[in-house]
PDB file of C-alpha atoms in Angstrom:
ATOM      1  CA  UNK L 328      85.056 104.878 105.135  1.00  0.00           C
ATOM      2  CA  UNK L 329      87.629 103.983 102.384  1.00  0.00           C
ATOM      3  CA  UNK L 330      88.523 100.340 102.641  1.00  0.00           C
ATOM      4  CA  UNK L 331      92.352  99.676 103.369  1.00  0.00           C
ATOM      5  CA  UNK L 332      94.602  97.141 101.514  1.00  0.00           C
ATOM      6  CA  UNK L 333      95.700  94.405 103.101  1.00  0.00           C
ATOM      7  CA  UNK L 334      99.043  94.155 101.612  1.00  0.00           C
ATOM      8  CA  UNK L 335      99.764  97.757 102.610  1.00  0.00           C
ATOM      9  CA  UNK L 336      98.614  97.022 106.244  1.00  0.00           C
ATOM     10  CA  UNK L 337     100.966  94.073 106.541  1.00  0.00           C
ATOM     11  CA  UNK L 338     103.956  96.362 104.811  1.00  0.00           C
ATOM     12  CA  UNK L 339     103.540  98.765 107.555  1.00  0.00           C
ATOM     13  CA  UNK L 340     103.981  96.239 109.976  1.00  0.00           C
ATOM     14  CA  UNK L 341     107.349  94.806 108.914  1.00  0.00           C
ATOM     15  CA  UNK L 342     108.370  97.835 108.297  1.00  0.00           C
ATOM     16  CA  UNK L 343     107.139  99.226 112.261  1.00  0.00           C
ATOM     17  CA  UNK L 344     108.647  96.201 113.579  1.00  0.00           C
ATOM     18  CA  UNK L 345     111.796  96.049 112.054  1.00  0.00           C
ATOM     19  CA  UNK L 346     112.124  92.911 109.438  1.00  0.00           C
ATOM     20  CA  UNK L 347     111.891  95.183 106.301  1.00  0.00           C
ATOM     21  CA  UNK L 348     113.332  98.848 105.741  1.00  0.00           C
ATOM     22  CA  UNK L 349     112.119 100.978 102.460  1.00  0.00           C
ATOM     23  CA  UNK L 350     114.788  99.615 100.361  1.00  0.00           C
ATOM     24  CA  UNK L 351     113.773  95.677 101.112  1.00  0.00           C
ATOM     25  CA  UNK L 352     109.814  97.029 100.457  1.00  0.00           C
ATOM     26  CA  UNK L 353     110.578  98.230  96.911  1.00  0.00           C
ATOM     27  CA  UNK L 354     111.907  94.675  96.273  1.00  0.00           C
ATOM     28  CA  UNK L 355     109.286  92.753  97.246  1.00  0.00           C
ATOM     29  CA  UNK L 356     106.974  93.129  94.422  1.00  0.00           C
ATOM     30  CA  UNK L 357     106.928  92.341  91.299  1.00  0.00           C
ATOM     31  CA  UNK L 358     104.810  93.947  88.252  1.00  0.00           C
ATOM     32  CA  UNK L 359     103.899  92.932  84.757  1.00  0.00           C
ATOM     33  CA  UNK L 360     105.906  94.671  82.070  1.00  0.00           C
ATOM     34  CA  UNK L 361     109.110  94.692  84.854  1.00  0.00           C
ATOM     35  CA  UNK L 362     112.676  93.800  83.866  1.00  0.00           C
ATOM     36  CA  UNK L 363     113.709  90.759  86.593  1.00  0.00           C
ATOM     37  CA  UNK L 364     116.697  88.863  87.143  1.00  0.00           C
ATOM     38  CA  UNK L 365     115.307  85.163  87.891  1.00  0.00           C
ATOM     39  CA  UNK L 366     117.670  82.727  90.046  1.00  0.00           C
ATOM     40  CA  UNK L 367     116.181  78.897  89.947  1.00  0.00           C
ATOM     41  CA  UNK L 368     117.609  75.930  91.699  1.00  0.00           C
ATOM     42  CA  UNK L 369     117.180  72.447  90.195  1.00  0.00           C
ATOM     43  CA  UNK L 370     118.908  70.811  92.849  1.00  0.00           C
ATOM     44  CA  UNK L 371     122.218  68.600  91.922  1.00  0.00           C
ATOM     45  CA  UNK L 372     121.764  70.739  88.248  1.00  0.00           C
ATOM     46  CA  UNK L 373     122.581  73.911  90.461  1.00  0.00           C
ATOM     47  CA  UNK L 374     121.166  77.007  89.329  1.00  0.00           C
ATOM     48  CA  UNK L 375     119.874  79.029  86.557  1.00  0.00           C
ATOM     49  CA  UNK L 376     119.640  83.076  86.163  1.00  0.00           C
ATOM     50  CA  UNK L 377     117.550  84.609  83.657  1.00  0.00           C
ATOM     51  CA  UNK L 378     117.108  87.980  82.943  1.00  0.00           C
ATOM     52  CA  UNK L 379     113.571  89.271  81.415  1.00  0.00           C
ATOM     53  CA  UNK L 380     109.894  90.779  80.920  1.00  0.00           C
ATOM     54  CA  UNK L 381     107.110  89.464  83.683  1.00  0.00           C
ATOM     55  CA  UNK L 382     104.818  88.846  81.646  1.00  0.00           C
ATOM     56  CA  UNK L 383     102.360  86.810  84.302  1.00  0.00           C
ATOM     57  CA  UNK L 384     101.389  83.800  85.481  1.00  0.00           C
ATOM     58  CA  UNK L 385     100.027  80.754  83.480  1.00  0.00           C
ATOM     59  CA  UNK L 386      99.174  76.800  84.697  1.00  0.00           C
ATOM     60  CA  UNK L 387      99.858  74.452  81.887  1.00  0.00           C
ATOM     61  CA  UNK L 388      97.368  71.573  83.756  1.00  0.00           C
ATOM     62  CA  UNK L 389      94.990  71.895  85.407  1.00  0.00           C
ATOM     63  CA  UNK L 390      93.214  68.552  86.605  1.00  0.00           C
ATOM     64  CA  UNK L 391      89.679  67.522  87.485  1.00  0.00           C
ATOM     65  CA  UNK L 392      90.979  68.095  91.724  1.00  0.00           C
ATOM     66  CA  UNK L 393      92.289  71.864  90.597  1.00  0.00           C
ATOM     67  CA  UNK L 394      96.041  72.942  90.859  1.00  0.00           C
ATOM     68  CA  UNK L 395      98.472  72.479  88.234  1.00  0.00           C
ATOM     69  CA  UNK L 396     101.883  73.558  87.669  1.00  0.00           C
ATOM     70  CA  UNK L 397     101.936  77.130  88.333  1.00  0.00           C
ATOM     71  CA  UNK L 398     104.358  78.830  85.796  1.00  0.00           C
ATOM     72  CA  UNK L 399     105.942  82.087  85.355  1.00  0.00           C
ATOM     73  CA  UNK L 400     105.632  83.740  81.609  1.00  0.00           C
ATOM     74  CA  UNK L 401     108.523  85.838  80.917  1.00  0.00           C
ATOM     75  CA  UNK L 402     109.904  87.777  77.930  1.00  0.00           C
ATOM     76  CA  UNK L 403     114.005  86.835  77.445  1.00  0.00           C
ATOM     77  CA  UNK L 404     116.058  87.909  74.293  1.00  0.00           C
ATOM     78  CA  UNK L 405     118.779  85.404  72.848  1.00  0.00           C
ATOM     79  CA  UNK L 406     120.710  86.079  69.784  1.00  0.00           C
ATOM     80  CA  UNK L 407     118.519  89.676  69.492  1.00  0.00           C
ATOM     81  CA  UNK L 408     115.202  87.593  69.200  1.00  0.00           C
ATOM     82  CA  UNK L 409     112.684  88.258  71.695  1.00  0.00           C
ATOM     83  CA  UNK L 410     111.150  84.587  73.123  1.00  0.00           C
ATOM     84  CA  UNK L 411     108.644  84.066  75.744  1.00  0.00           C
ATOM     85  CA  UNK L 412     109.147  81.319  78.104  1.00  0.00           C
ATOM     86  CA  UNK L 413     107.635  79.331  80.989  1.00  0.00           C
ATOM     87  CA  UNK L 414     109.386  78.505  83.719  1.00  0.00           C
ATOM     88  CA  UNK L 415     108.188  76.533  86.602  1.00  0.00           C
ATOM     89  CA  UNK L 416     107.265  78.785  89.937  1.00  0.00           C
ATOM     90  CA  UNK L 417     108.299  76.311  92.306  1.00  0.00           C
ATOM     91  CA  UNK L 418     111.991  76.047  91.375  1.00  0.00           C
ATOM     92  CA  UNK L 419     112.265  80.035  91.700  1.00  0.00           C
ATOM     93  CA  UNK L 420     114.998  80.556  94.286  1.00  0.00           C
ATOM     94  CA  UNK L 421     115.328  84.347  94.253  1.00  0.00           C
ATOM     95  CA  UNK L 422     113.602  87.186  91.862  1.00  0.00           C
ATOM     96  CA  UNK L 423     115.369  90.822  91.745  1.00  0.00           C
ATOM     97  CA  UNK L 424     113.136  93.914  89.668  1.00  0.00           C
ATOM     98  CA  UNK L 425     116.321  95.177  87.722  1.00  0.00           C
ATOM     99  CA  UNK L 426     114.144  97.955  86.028  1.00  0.00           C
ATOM    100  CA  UNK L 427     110.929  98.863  86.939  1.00  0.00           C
ATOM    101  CA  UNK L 428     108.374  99.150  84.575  1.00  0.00           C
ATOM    102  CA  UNK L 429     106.898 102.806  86.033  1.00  0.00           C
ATOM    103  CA  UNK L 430     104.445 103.466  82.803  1.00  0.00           C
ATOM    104  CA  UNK L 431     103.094 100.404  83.050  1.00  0.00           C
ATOM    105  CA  UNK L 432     102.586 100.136  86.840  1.00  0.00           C
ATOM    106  CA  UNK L 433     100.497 103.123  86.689  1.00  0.00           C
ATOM    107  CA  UNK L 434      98.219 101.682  83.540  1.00  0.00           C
ATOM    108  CA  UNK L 435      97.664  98.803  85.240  1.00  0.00           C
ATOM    109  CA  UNK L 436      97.089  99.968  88.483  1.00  0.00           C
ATOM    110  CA  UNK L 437      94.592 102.475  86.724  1.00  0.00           C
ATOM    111  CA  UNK L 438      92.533  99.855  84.436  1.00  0.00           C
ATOM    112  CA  UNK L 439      92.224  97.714  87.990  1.00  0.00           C
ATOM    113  CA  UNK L 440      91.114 101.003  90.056  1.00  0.00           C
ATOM    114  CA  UNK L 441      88.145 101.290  87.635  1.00  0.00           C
ATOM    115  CA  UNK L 442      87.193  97.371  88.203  1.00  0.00           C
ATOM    116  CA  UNK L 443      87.013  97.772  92.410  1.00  0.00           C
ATOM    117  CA  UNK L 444      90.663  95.508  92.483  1.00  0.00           C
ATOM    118  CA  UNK L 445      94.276  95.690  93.064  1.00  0.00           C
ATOM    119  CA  UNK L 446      96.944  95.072  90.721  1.00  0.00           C
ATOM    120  CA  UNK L 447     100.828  94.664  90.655  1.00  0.00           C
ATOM    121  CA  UNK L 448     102.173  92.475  93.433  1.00  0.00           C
ATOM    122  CA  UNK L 449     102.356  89.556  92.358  1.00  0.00           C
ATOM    123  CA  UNK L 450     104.703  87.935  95.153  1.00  0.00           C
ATOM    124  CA  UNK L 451     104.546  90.591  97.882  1.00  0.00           C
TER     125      UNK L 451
END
């Protein structure tokens, strides 16, 4: 008996139900190694859109109780040098994959087959 995913379990039902169609189910996750348009609010600041590399998640604290501030590691270019930034999860408003990273998916998705897990969707 081959054990199902949860994630793709709950997909189907959105999907069978009507909330999501195919096109809303490709947006939903994101992968390392994808391109992303990031929209953060900051309240009376208004917003901020990025555009870069997922590179993963990283907490910058973590206390003696746990937690932290959860922060998302991404790869941005300015003035045609590549930086990596962290910027805070819980302002992120929206996320968009602008370009799928396909050769990557599958590596990763491979090297976590091998270890018994699931990889890749990090918000979905």
């Amino acid at each position: 008996m081959t054990e199902q995913d949860p994630s793709e379990e709950e997909r189907r039902v959105l999907r069978e139900t009507g909330v999501v169609d195919d096109r809303l189910l490709g947006h939903m996750d994101v992968y390392v190694g994808d391109r992303v348009r990031w929209k953060f609010y900051y309240g009376e600041q208004g917003f901020e859109v990025i555009e870069g590399h997922f590179l993963g998640f990283y907490t910058l604290f973590e206390g003696p109780e746990g937690g932290g501030d959860v922060n998302l590691i991404i790869k941005v270019e300015r003035a045609g040098r590549p930086y990596i930034v962290y910027k805070d999860r819980n302002y992120l408003a929206e996320f968009e994959v602008v370009e799928p990273n396909v050769a990557a998916r599958e590596r990763f998705e491979k090297i976590h087959e091998s270890h018994g897990r699931r990889v890749g969707r990090e918000f979905g």
